[in-house]
Short mmCIF file of C-alpha atoms in Angstrom, two decimals:
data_model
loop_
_atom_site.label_atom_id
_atom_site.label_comp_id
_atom_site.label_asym_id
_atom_site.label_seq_id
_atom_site.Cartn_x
_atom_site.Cartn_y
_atom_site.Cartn_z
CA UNK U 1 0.00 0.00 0.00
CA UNK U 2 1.80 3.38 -1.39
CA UNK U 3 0.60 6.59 -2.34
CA UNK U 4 3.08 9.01 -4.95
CA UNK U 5 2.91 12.67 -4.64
CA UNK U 6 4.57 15.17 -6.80
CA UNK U 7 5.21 18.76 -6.62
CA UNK U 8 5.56 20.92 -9.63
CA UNK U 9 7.38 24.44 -9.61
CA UNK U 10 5.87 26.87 -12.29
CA UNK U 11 2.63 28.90 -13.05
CA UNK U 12 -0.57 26.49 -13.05
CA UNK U 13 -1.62 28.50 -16.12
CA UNK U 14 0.67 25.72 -17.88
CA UNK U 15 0.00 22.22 -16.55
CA UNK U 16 1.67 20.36 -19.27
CA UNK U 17 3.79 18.26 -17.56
CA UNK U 18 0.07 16.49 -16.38
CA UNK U 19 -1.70 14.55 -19.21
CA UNK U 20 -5.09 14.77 -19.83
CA UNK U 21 -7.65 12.62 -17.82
CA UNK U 22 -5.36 11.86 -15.58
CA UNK U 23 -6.98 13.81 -12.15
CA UNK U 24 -10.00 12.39 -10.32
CA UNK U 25 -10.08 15.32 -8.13
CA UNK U 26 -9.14 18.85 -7.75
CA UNK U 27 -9.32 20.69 -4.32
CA UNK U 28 -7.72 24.46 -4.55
CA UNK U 29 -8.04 27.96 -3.11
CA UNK U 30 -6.89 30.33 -5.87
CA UNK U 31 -4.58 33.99 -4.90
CA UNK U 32 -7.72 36.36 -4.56
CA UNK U 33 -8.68 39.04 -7.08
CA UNK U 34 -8.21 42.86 -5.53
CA UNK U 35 -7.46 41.51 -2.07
CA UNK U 36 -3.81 43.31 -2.00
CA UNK U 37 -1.70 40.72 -0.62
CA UNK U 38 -1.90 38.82 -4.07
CA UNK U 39 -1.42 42.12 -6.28
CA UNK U 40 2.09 41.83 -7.08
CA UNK U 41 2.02 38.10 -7.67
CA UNK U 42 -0.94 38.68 -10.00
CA UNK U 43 1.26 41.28 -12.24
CA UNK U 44 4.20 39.28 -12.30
CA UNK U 45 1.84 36.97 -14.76
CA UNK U 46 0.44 40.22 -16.18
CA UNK U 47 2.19 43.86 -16.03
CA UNK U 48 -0.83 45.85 -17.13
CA UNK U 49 -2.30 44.68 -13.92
CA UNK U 50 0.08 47.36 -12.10
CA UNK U 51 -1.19 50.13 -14.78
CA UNK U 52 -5.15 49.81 -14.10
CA UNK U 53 -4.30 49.92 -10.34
CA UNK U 54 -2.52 53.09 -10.37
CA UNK U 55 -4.77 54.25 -12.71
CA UNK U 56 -7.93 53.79 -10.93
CA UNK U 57 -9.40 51.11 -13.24
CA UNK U 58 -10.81 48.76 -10.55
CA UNK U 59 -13.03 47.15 -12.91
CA UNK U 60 -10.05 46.22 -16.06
CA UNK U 61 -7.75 45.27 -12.61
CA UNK U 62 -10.61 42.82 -11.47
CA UNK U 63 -11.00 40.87 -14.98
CA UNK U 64 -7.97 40.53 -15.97
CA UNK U 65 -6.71 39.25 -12.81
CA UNK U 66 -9.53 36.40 -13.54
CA UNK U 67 -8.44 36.01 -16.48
CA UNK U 68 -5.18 34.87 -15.60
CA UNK U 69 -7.62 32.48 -13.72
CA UNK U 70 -9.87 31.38 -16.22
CA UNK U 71 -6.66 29.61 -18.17
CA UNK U 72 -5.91 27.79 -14.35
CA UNK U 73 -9.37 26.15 -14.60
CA UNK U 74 -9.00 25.48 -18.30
CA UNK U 75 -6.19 24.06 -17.70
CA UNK U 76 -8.34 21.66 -14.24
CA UNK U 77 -11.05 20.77 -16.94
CA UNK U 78 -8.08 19.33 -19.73
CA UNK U 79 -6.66 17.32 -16.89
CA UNK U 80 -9.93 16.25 -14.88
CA UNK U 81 -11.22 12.56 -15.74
CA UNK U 82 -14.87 12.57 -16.65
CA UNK U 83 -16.60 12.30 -13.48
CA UNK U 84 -13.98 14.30 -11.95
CA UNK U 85 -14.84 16.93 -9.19
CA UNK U 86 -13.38 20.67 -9.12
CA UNK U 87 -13.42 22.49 -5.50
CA UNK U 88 -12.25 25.95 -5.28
CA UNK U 89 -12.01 27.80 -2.11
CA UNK U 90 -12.68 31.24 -2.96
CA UNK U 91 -13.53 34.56 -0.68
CA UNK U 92 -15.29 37.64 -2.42
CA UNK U 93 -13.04 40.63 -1.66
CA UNK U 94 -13.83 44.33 -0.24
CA UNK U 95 -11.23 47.34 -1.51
CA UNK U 96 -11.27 51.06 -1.32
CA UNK U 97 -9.72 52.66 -4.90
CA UNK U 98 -10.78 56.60 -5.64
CA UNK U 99 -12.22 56.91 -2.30
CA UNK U 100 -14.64 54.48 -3.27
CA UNK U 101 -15.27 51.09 -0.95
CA UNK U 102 -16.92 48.23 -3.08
CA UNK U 103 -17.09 44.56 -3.68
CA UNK U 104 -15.44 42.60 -5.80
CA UNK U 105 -17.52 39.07 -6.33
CA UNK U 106 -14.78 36.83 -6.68
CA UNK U 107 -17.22 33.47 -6.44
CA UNK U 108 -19.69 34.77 -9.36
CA UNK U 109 -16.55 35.57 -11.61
CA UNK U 110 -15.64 32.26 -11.17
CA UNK U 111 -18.63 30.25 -11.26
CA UNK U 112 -19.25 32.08 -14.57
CA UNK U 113 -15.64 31.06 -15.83
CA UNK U 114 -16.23 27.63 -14.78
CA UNK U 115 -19.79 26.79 -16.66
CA UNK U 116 -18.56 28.12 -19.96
CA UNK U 117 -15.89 25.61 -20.25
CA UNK U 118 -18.84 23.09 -19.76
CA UNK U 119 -18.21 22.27 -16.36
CA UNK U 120 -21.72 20.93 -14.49
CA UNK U 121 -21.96 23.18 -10.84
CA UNK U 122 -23.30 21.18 -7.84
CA UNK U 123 -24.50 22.24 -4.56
CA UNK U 124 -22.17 24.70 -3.13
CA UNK U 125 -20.87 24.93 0.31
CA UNK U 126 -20.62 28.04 2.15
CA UNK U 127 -18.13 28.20 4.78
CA UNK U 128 -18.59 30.00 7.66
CA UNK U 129 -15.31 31.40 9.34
CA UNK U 130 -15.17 32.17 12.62
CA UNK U 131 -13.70 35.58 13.94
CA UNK U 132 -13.15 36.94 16.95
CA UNK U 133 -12.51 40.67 16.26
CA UNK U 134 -13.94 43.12 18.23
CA UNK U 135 -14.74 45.42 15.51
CA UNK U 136 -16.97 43.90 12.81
CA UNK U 137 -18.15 47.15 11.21
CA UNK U 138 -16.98 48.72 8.61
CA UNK U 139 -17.95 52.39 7.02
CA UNK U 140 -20.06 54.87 9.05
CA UNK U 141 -20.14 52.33 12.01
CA UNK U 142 -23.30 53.11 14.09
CA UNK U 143 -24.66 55.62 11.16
CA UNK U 144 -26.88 55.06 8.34
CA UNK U 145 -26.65 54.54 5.51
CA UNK U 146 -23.26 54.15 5.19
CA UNK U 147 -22.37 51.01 6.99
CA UNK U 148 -21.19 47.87 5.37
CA UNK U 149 -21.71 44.55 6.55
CA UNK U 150 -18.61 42.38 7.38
CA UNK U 151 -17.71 39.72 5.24
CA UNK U 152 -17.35 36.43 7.55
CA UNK U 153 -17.89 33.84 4.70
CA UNK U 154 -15.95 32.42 1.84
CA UNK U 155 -16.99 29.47 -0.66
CA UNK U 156 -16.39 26.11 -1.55
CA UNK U 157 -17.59 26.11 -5.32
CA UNK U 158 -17.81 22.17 -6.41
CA UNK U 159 -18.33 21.27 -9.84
CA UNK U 160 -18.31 17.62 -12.10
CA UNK U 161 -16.75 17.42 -15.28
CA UNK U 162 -19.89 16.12 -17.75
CA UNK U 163 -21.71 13.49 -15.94
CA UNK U 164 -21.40 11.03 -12.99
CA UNK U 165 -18.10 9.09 -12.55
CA UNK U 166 -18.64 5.15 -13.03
CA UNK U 167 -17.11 2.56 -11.69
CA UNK U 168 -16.96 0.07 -14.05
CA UNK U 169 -14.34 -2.69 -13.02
CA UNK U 170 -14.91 -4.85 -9.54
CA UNK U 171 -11.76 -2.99 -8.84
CA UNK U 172 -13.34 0.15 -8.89
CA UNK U 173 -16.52 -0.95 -6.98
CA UNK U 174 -14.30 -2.47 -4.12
CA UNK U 175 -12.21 0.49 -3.99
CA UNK U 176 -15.15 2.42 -3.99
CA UNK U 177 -16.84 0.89 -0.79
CA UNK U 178 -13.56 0.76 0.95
CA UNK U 179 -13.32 4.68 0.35
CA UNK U 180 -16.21 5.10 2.45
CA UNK U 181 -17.15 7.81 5.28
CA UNK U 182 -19.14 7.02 8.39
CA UNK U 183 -22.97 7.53 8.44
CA UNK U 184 -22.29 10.32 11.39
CA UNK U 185 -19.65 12.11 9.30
CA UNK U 186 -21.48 12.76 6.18
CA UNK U 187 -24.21 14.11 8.02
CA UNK U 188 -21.37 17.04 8.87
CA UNK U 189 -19.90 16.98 6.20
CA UNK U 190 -22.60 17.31 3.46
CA UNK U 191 -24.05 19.91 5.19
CA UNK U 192 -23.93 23.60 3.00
CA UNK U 193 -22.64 25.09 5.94
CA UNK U 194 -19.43 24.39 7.52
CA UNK U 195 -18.58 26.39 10.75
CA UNK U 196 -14.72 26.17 11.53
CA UNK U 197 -11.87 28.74 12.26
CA UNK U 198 -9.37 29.58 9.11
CA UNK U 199 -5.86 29.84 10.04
CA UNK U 200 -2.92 32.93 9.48
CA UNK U 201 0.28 31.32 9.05
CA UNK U 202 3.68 32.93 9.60
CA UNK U 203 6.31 31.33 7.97
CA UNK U 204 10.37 32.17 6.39
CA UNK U 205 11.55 31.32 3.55
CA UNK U 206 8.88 32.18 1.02
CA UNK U 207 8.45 35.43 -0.96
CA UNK U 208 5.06 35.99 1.36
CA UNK U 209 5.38 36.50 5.31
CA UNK U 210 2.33 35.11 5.41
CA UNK U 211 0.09 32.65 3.60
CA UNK U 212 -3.62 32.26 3.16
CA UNK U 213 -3.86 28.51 3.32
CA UNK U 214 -7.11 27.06 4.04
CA UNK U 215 -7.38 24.81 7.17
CA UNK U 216 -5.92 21.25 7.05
CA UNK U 217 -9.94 20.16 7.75
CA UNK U 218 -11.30 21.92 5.05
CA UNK U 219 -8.94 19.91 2.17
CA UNK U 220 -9.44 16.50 4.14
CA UNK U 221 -13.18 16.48 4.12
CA UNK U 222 -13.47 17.23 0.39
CA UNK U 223 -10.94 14.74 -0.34
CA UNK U 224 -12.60 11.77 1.56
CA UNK U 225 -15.97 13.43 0.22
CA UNK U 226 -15.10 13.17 -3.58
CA UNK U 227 -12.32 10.95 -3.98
CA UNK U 228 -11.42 7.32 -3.61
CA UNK U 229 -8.54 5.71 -2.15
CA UNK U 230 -5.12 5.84 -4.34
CA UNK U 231 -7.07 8.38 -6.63
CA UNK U 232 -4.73 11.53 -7.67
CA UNK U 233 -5.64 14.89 -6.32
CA UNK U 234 -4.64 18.41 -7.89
CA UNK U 235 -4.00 21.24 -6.02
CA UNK U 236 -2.66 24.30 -8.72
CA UNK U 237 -2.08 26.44 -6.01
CA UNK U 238 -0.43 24.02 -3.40
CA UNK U 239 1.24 26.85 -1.34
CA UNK U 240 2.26 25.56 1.88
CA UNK U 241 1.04 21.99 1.07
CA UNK U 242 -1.94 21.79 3.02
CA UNK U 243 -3.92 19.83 0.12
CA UNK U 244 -1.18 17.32 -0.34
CA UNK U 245 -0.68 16.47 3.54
CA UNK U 246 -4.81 15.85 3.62
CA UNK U 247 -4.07 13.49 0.46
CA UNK U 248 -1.16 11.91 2.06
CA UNK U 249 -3.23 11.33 5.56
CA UNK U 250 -6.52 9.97 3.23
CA UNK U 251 -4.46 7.36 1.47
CA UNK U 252 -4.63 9.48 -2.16
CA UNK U 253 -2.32 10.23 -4.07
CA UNK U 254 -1.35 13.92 -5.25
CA UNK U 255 0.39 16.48 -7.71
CA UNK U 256 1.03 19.86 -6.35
CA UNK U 257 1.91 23.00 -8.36
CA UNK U 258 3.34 25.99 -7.22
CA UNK U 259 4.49 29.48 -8.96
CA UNK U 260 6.68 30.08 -5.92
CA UNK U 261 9.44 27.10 -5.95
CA UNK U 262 10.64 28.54 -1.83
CA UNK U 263 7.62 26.61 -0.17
CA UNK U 264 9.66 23.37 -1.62
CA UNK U 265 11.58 23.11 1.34
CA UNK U 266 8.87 23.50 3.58
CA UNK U 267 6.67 20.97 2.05
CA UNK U 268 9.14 18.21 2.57
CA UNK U 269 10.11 19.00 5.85
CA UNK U 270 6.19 18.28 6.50
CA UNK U 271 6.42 15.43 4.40
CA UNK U 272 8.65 13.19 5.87
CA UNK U 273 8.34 14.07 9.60
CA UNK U 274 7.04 12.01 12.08
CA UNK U 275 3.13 10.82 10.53
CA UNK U 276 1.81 10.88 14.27
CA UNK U 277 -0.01 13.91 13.79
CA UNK U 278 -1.48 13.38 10.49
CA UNK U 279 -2.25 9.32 11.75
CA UNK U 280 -4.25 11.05 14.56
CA UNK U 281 -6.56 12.04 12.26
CA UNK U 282 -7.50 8.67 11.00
CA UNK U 283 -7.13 7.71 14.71
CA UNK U 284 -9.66 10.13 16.23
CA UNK U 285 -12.04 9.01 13.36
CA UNK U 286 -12.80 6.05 14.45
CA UNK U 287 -12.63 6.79 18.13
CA UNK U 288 -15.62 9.23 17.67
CA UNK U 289 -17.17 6.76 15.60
CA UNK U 290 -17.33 4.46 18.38
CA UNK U 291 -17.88 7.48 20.76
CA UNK U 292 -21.05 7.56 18.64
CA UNK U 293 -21.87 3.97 18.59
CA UNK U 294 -21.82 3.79 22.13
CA UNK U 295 -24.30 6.56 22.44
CA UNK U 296 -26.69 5.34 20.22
CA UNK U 297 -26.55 2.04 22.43
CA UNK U 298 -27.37 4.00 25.45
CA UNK U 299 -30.28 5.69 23.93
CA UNK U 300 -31.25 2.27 22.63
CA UNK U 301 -31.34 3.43 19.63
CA UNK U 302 -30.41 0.09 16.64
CA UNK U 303 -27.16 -0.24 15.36
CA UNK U 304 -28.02 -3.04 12.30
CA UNK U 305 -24.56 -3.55 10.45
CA UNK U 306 -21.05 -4.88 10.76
CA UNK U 307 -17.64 -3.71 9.64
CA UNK U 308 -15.71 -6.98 9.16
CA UNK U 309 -12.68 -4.63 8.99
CA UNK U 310 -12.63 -3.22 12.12
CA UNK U 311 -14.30 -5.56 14.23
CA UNK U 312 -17.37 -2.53 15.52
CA UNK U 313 -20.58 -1.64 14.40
CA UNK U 314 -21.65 0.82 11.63
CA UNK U 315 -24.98 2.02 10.75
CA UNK U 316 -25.59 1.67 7.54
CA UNK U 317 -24.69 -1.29 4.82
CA UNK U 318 -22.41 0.80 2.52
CA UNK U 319 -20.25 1.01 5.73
CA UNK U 320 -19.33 -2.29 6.02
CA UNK U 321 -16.34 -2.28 3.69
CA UNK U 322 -14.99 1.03 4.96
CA UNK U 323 -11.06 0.67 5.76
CA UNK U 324 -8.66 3.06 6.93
CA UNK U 325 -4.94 2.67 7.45
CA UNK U 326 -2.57 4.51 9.31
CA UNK U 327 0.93 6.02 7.26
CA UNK U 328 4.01 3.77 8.62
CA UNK U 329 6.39 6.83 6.67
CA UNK U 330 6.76 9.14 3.59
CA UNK U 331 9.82 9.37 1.87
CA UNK U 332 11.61 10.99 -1.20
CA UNK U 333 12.39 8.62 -3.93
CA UNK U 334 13.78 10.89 -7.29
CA UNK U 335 11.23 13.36 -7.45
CA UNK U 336 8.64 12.10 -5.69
CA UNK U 337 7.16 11.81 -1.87
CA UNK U 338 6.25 7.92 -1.48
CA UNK U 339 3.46 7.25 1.37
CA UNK U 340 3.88 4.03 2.61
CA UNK U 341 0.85 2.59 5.19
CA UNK U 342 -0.25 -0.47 7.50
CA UNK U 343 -3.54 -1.62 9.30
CA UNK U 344 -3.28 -1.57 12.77
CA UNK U 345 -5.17 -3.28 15.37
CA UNK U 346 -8.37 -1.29 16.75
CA UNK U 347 -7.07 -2.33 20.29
CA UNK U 348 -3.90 0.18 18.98
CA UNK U 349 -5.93 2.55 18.49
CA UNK U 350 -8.30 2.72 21.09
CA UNK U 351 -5.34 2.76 23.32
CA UNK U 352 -3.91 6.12 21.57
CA UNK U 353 -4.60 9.35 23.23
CA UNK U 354 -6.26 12.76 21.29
CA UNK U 355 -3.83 15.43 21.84
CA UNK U 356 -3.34 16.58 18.23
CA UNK U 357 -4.35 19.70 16.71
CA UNK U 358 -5.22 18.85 13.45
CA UNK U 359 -7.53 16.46 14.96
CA UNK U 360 -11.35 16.75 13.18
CA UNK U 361 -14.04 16.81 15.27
CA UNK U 362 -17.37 15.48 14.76
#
């Protein structure tokens, strides 16, 4: 049992060292349009970007900073398999140019881009993320009518290239039942409102002090969500790797492409450390599974199936094949990280102790 992950330094605008087909999934959270940070990284790809900010043209600045964009998800839809899912984490930005504070609706830009390359959108997800600032208002604070409300959302746009995937083979069927979620979890995890904190991370070594990566939770639910076990996730804007840890935690295997080749480093030094904290994840699923199972038996409420697997009960019959294993390392082999992975007894793992905090609750 091995998973391969690549990384690939260059602009995702140019995925050619991918082949078509070849992704089954594609989880991403793009630089933002008009939120500053990303300005300079934006017209590095495009100079005239620099121009229509000085010059007061919010509007040109906006679309052709999607533009640059629209050839990234071009680029997802050449190398998606049919069947394939597309994610994108995206936040709608607020910016003040002339003296003038307005929105810039990064999501609709997108979602527009998307459907014209024939892309099919599903049910969205909006994620809610938390704050605890003090001062949520913004313009004329306690004065009408110039007060703006604070944006405390971004979204999780999902979308299928042309119709369902099949699984054709008895390969692919098995695989597919052994890629399966717990009853409890999908009834979190399908919801189209997730509630959980984002994260600022400082970091050295990168051309950014900081980086906008979405939370470790927020890639590892959409990967066990829309993706089977040794299936290859995409992430064209890997950044500090978040996407490729969930993959290497979820059994999947990944390609990672980045414009800025200084998060390299970084990446394998999370790699290839010790996979405790990334095996707690797996861990603590199945200890709040049983955490569940338990209560349901106290409310004497019926617990009808059997995972064979595991040795515990599950509630519903697609669960019964549902496996996890645990990574035993990850390595570099040429130009690749290799995940390698065991099955470990459940008395193992009951015996383990939560004290990790990437650990997902339920």
């Amino acid at each position: 049992m091995r998973t391969e992950h690549r990384w690939i330094s260059g602009s995702a605008t140019d995925m050619s060292g991918i082949d078509d087909a070849s992704v089954d999934l594609v989880v991403t959270s793009p630089p933002y349009p008009m939120i500053e940070m990303w300005d300079a990284m934006f017209a590095e790809q495009d100079s005239s970007i620099d121009g229509t900010l000085i010059e007061n043209q919010p509007e040109q600045a906006f679309e052709r900073m999607h533009r640059l964009l629209d050839s990234v998800w071009q680029e997802c839809f050449r190398v998606m398999r049919p069947g394939g899912i597309l994610c994108i984490n995206i936040g709608d930005a607020t910016r003040t140019i002339a003296k003038e504070f307005r929105l810039y609706p990064n999501h609709s830009r997108i979602l527009q881009s998307c459907l014209s390359l024939g892309l099919r959108n599903l049910p969205n997800i909006i994620w809610r993320k938390q704050t605890n600032a003090p001062n949520k208002f913004m313009g004329s604070g306690m004065l009408p009518a110039g007060a703006y409300v604070t944006l405390e959302h971004e979204y999780i746009l999902i979308f299928r290239k042309e119709g369902k995937r099949l699984f054709n083979s008895a390969e692919e069927r098995l695989r597919r039942t052994q890629s399966a979620f717990f009853w409890e979890e999908r009834n979190i995890w399908f919801s189209d409102v997730w509630d959980f904190k984002g994260i600022r991370q400082a970091f050295s070594g990168a051309r950014r002090d900081r980086s906008a990566a979405f939370p470790f939770e927020l890639a590892y639910r959409l990967i066990n969500m829309y993706s089977l076990r040794h299936d290859t996730v995409l992430d064209p804007f890997l950044g500090t790797g978040t996407t490729m840890l969930a993959a290497l935690s979820s059994e999947r295997n990944s390609i990672g492409i980045d414009i800025d080749a200084s998060f390299q480093l970084l990446l394998h030094d999370q790699m290839t450390r010790n996979p405790d904290s990334l095996n707690q994840v797996t861990g603590n699923r199945i200890r709040n599974h049983l955490t569940f199972i338990e209560g349901r038996k106290a409310e004497d409420k019926p617990v009808r199936y059997w995972n064979d697997f595991f040795g515990f009960p599950v509630m519903t019959m697609q669960e019964r094949e549902l496996q996890l294993h645990f990574l035993r390392e990850c390595t570099k082999e040429c130009s690749r990280w290799i995940g390698k992975y065991e099955r470990l007894p459940l008395a193992d793992i009951l015996a383990e102790r939560d004290s990790n905090q990437l650990a997902l609750s339920l």
